[in-house]
Amino acid sequence: MKNSIKVERAKKNITQADLAKLSKVSRQTINAMELGKYVPSTVLALRLAHIFEVDVNQIFTLEDSDWD
Amino acid sequence: MKNSIKVERAKKNITQADLAKLSKVSRQTINAMELGKYVPSTVLALRLAHIFEVDVNQIFTLEDSDWD
DNA sequence: CCTTTTAGACAAACAAACTTTACATTTAGT
DNA sequence: ACTAAATGTAAAGTTTGTTTGTCTAAAAGG
């Protein structure tokens, strides 16, 4: 699964720490997520979409391998 | 977090078992999700949105308590 | 330069998602 | 009423998300 959190974050010009606070998770969670190290929970995905005022699908997109 | 999986499933007229196969999870996972017993992973949420041909936000919606 | 902020990385521990198996209950068809 | 399909429930176990803490390294600014 891909995500464009780093891009959305750049648009808003906020740091990983800022986003961590806004979305109420740890900074490491944001960092690892941006680096594709893991996939966030749906609640967190919805929170991020809400914060960035976009749709979930605009941030997170499935890849073929996500159907294995 | 609320979800309208049961409704979407009714629209397509498919069973929990059908949806389980389509989304490649167990029937119990679908069942528990519909009953609000747990929140699916983002990958599964995206898969379901894809299957129902709607946006993730159309199926899953945050509640106030999801920000605690 | 020097200092501070920001980002990347790793590990241990815990919480939550998900699977499997198995059984009980409801619903629908005949 | 009988049967089969669909749904609900539950325990045990594996995998994955998340936190906390710490450490390194790369920007950014004075």
mmCIF file of N, CA, C and O in Angstrom, chain A residues 1 22-24 39-51 54-58 60-62 65-68, chain B residues 1 22-24 39-51 54-58 60-62 65-68:
data_model
loop_
_atom_site.group_PDB
_atom_site.id
_atom_site.type_symbol
_atom_site.label_atom_id
_atom_site.label_comp_id
_atom_site.label_asym_id
_atom_site.label_seq_id
_atom_site.Cartn_x
_atom_site.Cartn_y
_atom_site.Cartn_z
ATOM 1 N N MET A 1 0.823 -1.193 0.000
ATOM 2 C CA MET A 1 0.000 0.000 0.000
ATOM 3 C C MET A 1 0.861 1.247 0.000
ATOM 4 O O MET A 1 1.829 1.316 0.745
ATOM 5 N N LEU A 22 -1.358 16.218 15.988
ATOM 6 C CA LEU A 22 -2.692 16.411 15.407
ATOM 7 C C LEU A 22 -3.461 15.093 15.312
ATOM 8 O O LEU A 22 -4.649 15.044 15.574
ATOM 9 N N SER A 23 -2.745 14.053 14.924
ATOM 10 C CA SER A 23 -3.425 12.772 14.729
ATOM 11 C C SER A 23 -3.374 11.902 15.976
ATOM 12 O O SER A 23 -3.904 10.791 15.996
ATOM 13 N N LYS A 24 -2.715 12.438 17.008
ATOM 14 C CA LYS A 24 -2.659 11.741 18.301
ATOM 15 C C LYS A 24 -2.000 10.371 18.260
ATOM 16 O O LYS A 24 -2.479 9.418 18.858
ATOM 17 N N VAL A 39 1.555 -0.198 7.656
ATOM 18 C CA VAL A 39 0.267 0.335 7.247
ATOM 19 C C VAL A 39 -0.518 0.751 8.495
ATOM 20 O O VAL A 39 -0.624 -0.019 9.435
ATOM 21 N N PRO A 40 -1.025 1.955 8.513
ATOM 22 C CA PRO A 40 -1.768 2.426 9.691
ATOM 23 C C PRO A 40 -3.115 1.732 9.835
ATOM 24 O O PRO A 40 -3.606 1.119 8.893
ATOM 25 N N SER A 41 -3.704 1.857 11.002
ATOM 26 C CA SER A 41 -5.046 1.342 11.211
ATOM 27 C C SER A 41 -6.032 2.214 10.445
ATOM 28 O O SER A 41 -5.702 3.326 10.034
ATOM 29 N N THR A 42 -7.234 1.718 10.270
ATOM 30 C CA THR A 42 -8.243 2.479 9.539
ATOM 31 C C THR A 42 -8.619 3.746 10.295
ATOM 32 O O THR A 42 -8.837 4.804 9.691
ATOM 33 N N VAL A 43 -8.663 3.668 11.603
ATOM 34 C CA VAL A 43 -8.979 4.852 12.398
ATOM 35 C C VAL A 43 -7.945 5.945 12.146
ATOM 36 O O VAL A 43 -8.297 7.107 11.907
ATOM 37 N N LEU A 44 -6.683 5.560 12.149
ATOM 38 C CA LEU A 44 -5.631 6.541 11.904
ATOM 39 C C LEU A 44 -5.713 7.077 10.476
ATOM 40 O O LEU A 44 -5.550 8.284 10.250
ATOM 41 N N ALA A 45 -5.995 6.216 9.539
ATOM 42 C CA ALA A 45 -6.129 6.652 8.138
ATOM 43 C C ALA A 45 -7.250 7.680 8.007
ATOM 44 O O ALA A 45 -7.098 8.700 7.331
ATOM 45 N N LEU A 46 -8.355 7.432 8.680
ATOM 46 C CA LEU A 46 -9.482 8.362 8.635
ATOM 47 C C LEU A 46 -9.138 9.679 9.321
ATOM 48 O O LEU A 46 -9.515 10.751 8.864
ATOM 49 N N ARG A 47 -8.404 9.572 10.433
ATOM 50 C CA ARG A 47 -7.975 10.783 11.128
ATOM 51 C C ARG A 47 -7.114 11.637 10.212
ATOM 52 O O ARG A 47 -7.300 12.858 10.114
ATOM 53 N N LEU A 48 -6.165 11.011 9.535
ATOM 54 C CA LEU A 48 -5.257 11.734 8.649
ATOM 55 C C LEU A 48 -6.025 12.371 7.501
ATOM 56 O O LEU A 48 -5.793 13.540 7.167
ATOM 57 N N ALA A 49 -6.946 11.633 6.919
ATOM 58 C CA ALA A 49 -7.757 12.173 5.835
ATOM 59 C C ALA A 49 -8.529 13.401 6.322
ATOM 60 O O ALA A 49 -8.633 14.408 5.618
ATOM 61 N N HIS A 50 -9.016 13.310 7.537
ATOM 62 C CA HIS A 50 -9.771 14.419 8.115
ATOM 63 C C HIS A 50 -8.878 15.634 8.313
ATOM 64 O O HIS A 50 -9.256 16.765 7.998
ATOM 65 N N ILE A 51 -7.688 15.394 8.839
ATOM 66 C CA ILE A 51 -6.732 16.473 9.090
ATOM 67 C C ILE A 51 -6.327 17.156 7.781
ATOM 68 O O ILE A 51 -6.255 18.382 7.707
ATOM 69 N N VAL A 54 -8.923 15.664 2.926
ATOM 70 C CA VAL A 54 -9.042 14.955 1.658
ATOM 71 C C VAL A 54 -9.683 13.598 1.919
ATOM 72 O O VAL A 54 -9.934 13.227 3.067
ATOM 73 N N ASP A 55 -9.901 12.874 0.863
ATOM 74 C CA ASP A 55 -10.476 11.561 1.003
ATOM 75 C C ASP A 55 -9.392 10.528 1.328
ATOM 76 O O ASP A 55 -8.242 10.691 0.943
ATOM 77 N N VAL A 56 -9.775 9.478 2.033
ATOM 78 C CA VAL A 56 -8.828 8.424 2.374
ATOM 79 C C VAL A 56 -8.131 7.896 1.123
ATOM 80 O O VAL A 56 -6.920 7.701 1.115
ATOM 81 N N ASN A 57 -8.906 7.684 0.075
ATOM 82 C CA ASN A 57 -8.355 7.138 -1.165
ATOM 83 C C ASN A 57 -7.348 8.072 -1.830
ATOM 84 O O ASN A 57 -6.596 7.662 -2.695
ATOM 85 N N GLN A 58 -7.388 9.330 -1.426
ATOM 86 C CA GLN A 58 -6.468 10.291 -2.020
ATOM 87 C C GLN A 58 -5.092 10.166 -1.369
ATOM 88 O O GLN A 58 -4.079 10.537 -1.947
ATOM 89 N N PHE A 60 -4.192 7.069 0.590
ATOM 90 C CA PHE A 60 -3.788 5.661 0.580
ATOM 91 C C PHE A 60 -4.305 4.946 -0.663
ATOM 92 O O PHE A 60 -5.500 5.009 -0.964
ATOM 93 N N THR A 61 -3.396 4.271 -1.357
ATOM 94 C CA THR A 61 -3.811 3.531 -2.554
ATOM 95 C C THR A 61 -3.277 2.103 -2.521
ATOM 96 O O THR A 61 -2.131 1.866 -2.161
ATOM 97 N N LEU A 62 -4.142 1.198 -2.883
ATOM 98 C CA LEU A 62 -3.795 -0.217 -2.906
ATOM 99 C C LEU A 62 -2.828 -0.518 -4.043
ATOM 100 O O LEU A 62 -2.871 0.122 -5.093
ATOM 101 N N SER A 65 0.006 -6.118 -4.901
ATOM 102 C CA SER A 65 0.468 -7.055 -3.874
ATOM 103 C C SER A 65 -0.441 -7.063 -2.640
ATOM 104 O O SER A 65 -0.377 -7.980 -1.825
ATOM 105 N N ASP A 66 -1.286 -6.049 -2.522
ATOM 106 C CA ASP A 66 -2.184 -5.990 -1.367
ATOM 107 C C ASP A 66 -3.362 -6.953 -1.500
ATOM 108 O O ASP A 66 -4.194 -7.042 -0.611
ATOM 109 N N TRP A 67 -3.398 -7.655 -2.608
ATOM 110 C CA TRP A 67 -4.479 -8.626 -2.805
ATOM 111 C C TRP A 67 -3.980 -10.054 -2.639
ATOM 112 O O TRP A 67 -4.709 -11.010 -2.888
ATOM 113 N N ASP A 68 -2.740 -10.231 -2.223
ATOM 114 C CA ASP A 68 -2.186 -11.588 -2.057
ATOM 115 C C ASP A 68 -2.620 -12.251 -0.760
ATOM 116 O O ASP A 68 -2.998 -11.558 0.164
ATOM 117 N N MET B 1 -15.753 3.727 15.542
ATOM 118 C CA MET B 1 -15.872 3.875 14.106
ATOM 119 C C MET B 1 -17.065 3.088 13.590
ATOM 120 O O MET B 1 -17.249 1.950 13.977
ATOM 121 N N LEU B 22 -14.375 -12.521 -1.712
ATOM 122 C CA LEU B 22 -13.992 -11.396 -2.566
ATOM 123 C C LEU B 22 -12.877 -10.565 -1.935
ATOM 124 O O LEU B 22 -11.954 -10.122 -2.616
ATOM 125 N N SER B 23 -12.982 -10.358 -0.631
ATOM 126 C CA SER B 23 -12.002 -9.505 0.037
ATOM 127 C C SER B 23 -10.840 -10.313 0.612
ATOM 128 O O SER B 23 -9.925 -9.761 1.215
ATOM 129 N N LYS B 24 -10.929 -11.639 0.445
ATOM 130 C CA LYS B 24 -9.840 -12.538 0.866
ATOM 131 C C LYS B 24 -9.553 -12.501 2.368
ATOM 132 O O LYS B 24 -8.391 -12.489 2.794
ATOM 133 N N VAL B 39 -12.237 -3.073 14.198
ATOM 134 C CA VAL B 39 -11.987 -2.183 13.072
ATOM 135 C C VAL B 39 -11.027 -2.864 12.110
ATOM 136 O O VAL B 39 -9.993 -3.355 12.545
ATOM 137 N N PRO B 40 -11.366 -2.917 10.849
ATOM 138 C CA PRO B 40 -10.485 -3.584 9.887
ATOM 139 C C PRO B 40 -9.198 -2.806 9.663
ATOM 140 O O PRO B 40 -9.112 -1.627 9.983
ATOM 141 N N SER B 41 -8.229 -3.466 9.078
ATOM 142 C CA SER B 41 -6.990 -2.787 8.698
ATOM 143 C C SER B 41 -7.294 -1.873 7.514
ATOM 144 O O SER B 41 -8.322 -2.016 6.852
ATOM 145 N N THR B 42 -6.401 -0.952 7.256
ATOM 146 C CA THR B 42 -6.605 -0.029 6.141
ATOM 147 C C THR B 42 -6.609 -0.771 4.809
ATOM 148 O O THR B 42 -7.398 -0.446 3.916
ATOM 149 N N VAL B 43 -5.770 -1.766 4.698
ATOM 150 C CA VAL B 43 -5.747 -2.548 3.458
ATOM 151 C C VAL B 43 -7.112 -3.189 3.220
ATOM 152 O O VAL B 43 -7.657 -3.124 2.110
ATOM 153 N N LEU B 44 -7.676 -3.764 4.252
ATOM 154 C CA LEU B 44 -8.986 -4.394 4.102
ATOM 155 C C LEU B 44 -10.059 -3.354 3.796
ATOM 156 O O LEU B 44 -10.926 -3.572 2.945
ATOM 157 N N ALA B 45 -9.978 -2.215 4.455
ATOM 158 C CA ALA B 45 -10.938 -1.132 4.192
ATOM 159 C C ALA B 45 -10.866 -0.698 2.730
ATOM 160 O O ALA B 45 -11.894 -0.499 2.079
ATOM 161 N N LEU B 46 -9.667 -0.585 2.208
ATOM 162 C CA LEU B 46 -9.488 -0.191 0.814
ATOM 163 C C LEU B 46 -10.000 -1.280 -0.133
ATOM 164 O O LEU B 46 -10.599 -0.988 -1.166
ATOM 165 N N ARG B 47 -9.758 -2.528 0.237
ATOM 166 C CA ARG B 47 -10.253 -3.631 -0.578
ATOM 167 C C ARG B 47 -11.773 -3.590 -0.654
ATOM 168 O O ARG B 47 -12.358 -3.730 -1.725
ATOM 169 N N LEU B 48 -12.407 -3.380 0.475
ATOM 170 C CA LEU B 48 -13.866 -3.348 0.531
ATOM 171 C C LEU B 48 -14.408 -2.189 -0.293
ATOM 172 O O LEU B 48 -15.365 -2.345 -1.054
ATOM 173 N N ALA B 49 -13.781 -1.037 -0.151
ATOM 174 C CA ALA B 49 -14.204 0.135 -0.929
ATOM 175 C C ALA B 49 -14.095 -0.168 -2.426
ATOM 176 O O ALA B 49 -14.981 0.179 -3.208
ATOM 177 N N HIS B 50 -13.029 -0.853 -2.785
ATOM 178 C CA HIS B 50 -12.822 -1.213 -4.185
ATOM 179 C C HIS B 50 -13.902 -2.177 -4.664
ATOM 180 O O HIS B 50 -14.468 -2.016 -5.746
ATOM 181 N N ILE B 51 -14.202 -3.168 -3.842
ATOM 182 C CA ILE B 51 -15.221 -4.165 -4.194
ATOM 183 C C ILE B 51 -16.591 -3.510 -4.347
ATOM 184 O O ILE B 51 -17.330 -3.808 -5.280
ATOM 185 N N VAL B 54 -17.021 2.177 -4.056
ATOM 186 C CA VAL B 54 -17.308 3.453 -3.409
ATOM 187 C C VAL B 54 -16.045 3.937 -2.714
ATOM 188 O O VAL B 54 -15.031 3.245 -2.702
ATOM 189 N N ASP B 55 -16.125 5.111 -2.140
ATOM 190 C CA ASP B 55 -14.989 5.654 -1.421
ATOM 191 C C ASP B 55 -14.926 5.082 -0.004
ATOM 192 O O ASP B 55 -15.965 4.736 0.569
ATOM 193 N N VAL B 56 -13.732 4.983 0.540
ATOM 194 C CA VAL B 56 -13.562 4.476 1.903
ATOM 195 C C VAL B 56 -14.437 5.257 2.876
ATOM 196 O O VAL B 56 -15.106 4.669 3.735
ATOM 197 N N ASN B 57 -14.445 6.570 2.716
ATOM 198 C CA ASN B 57 -15.208 7.416 3.633
ATOM 199 C C ASN B 57 -16.711 7.173 3.538
ATOM 200 O O ASN B 57 -17.455 7.567 4.425
ATOM 201 N N GLN B 58 -17.128 6.540 2.461
ATOM 202 C CA GLN B 58 -18.549 6.271 2.296
ATOM 203 C C GLN B 58 -18.951 5.040 3.111
ATOM 204 O O GLN B 58 -20.114 4.864 3.462
ATOM 205 N N PHE B 60 -16.749 3.819 5.896
ATOM 206 C CA PHE B 60 -16.252 3.976 7.256
ATOM 207 C C PHE B 60 -16.277 5.434 7.687
ATOM 208 O O PHE B 60 -15.750 6.292 6.993
ATOM 209 N N THR B 61 -16.858 5.676 8.852
ATOM 210 C CA THR B 61 -16.908 7.052 9.348
ATOM 211 C C THR B 61 -16.459 7.119 10.800
ATOM 212 O O THR B 61 -16.827 6.280 11.615
ATOM 213 N N LEU B 62 -15.657 8.121 11.058
ATOM 214 C CA LEU B 62 -15.133 8.338 12.408
ATOM 215 C C LEU B 62 -16.237 8.796 13.345
ATOM 216 O O LEU B 62 -17.164 9.489 12.943
ATOM 217 N N SER B 65 -15.498 9.480 19.598
ATOM 218 C CA SER B 65 -14.681 8.657 20.499
ATOM 219 C C SER B 65 -13.409 8.141 19.822
ATOM 220 O O SER B 65 -12.489 7.697 20.510
ATOM 221 N N ASP B 66 -13.356 8.222 18.503
ATOM 222 C CA ASP B 66 -12.163 7.759 17.789
ATOM 223 C C ASP B 66 -11.006 8.748 17.890
ATOM 224 O O ASP B 66 -9.931 8.502 17.357
ATOM 225 N N TRP B 67 -11.254 9.855 18.561
ATOM 226 C CA TRP B 67 -10.178 10.845 18.732
ATOM 227 C C TRP B 67 -9.620 10.827 20.146
ATOM 228 O O TRP B 67 -8.791 11.650 20.510
ATOM 229 N N ASP B 68 -10.049 9.864 20.959
ATOM 230 C CA ASP B 68 -9.576 9.803 22.357
ATOM 231 C C ASP B 68 -8.216 9.143 22.487
ATOM 232 O O ASP B 68 -7.776 8.474 21.577
#
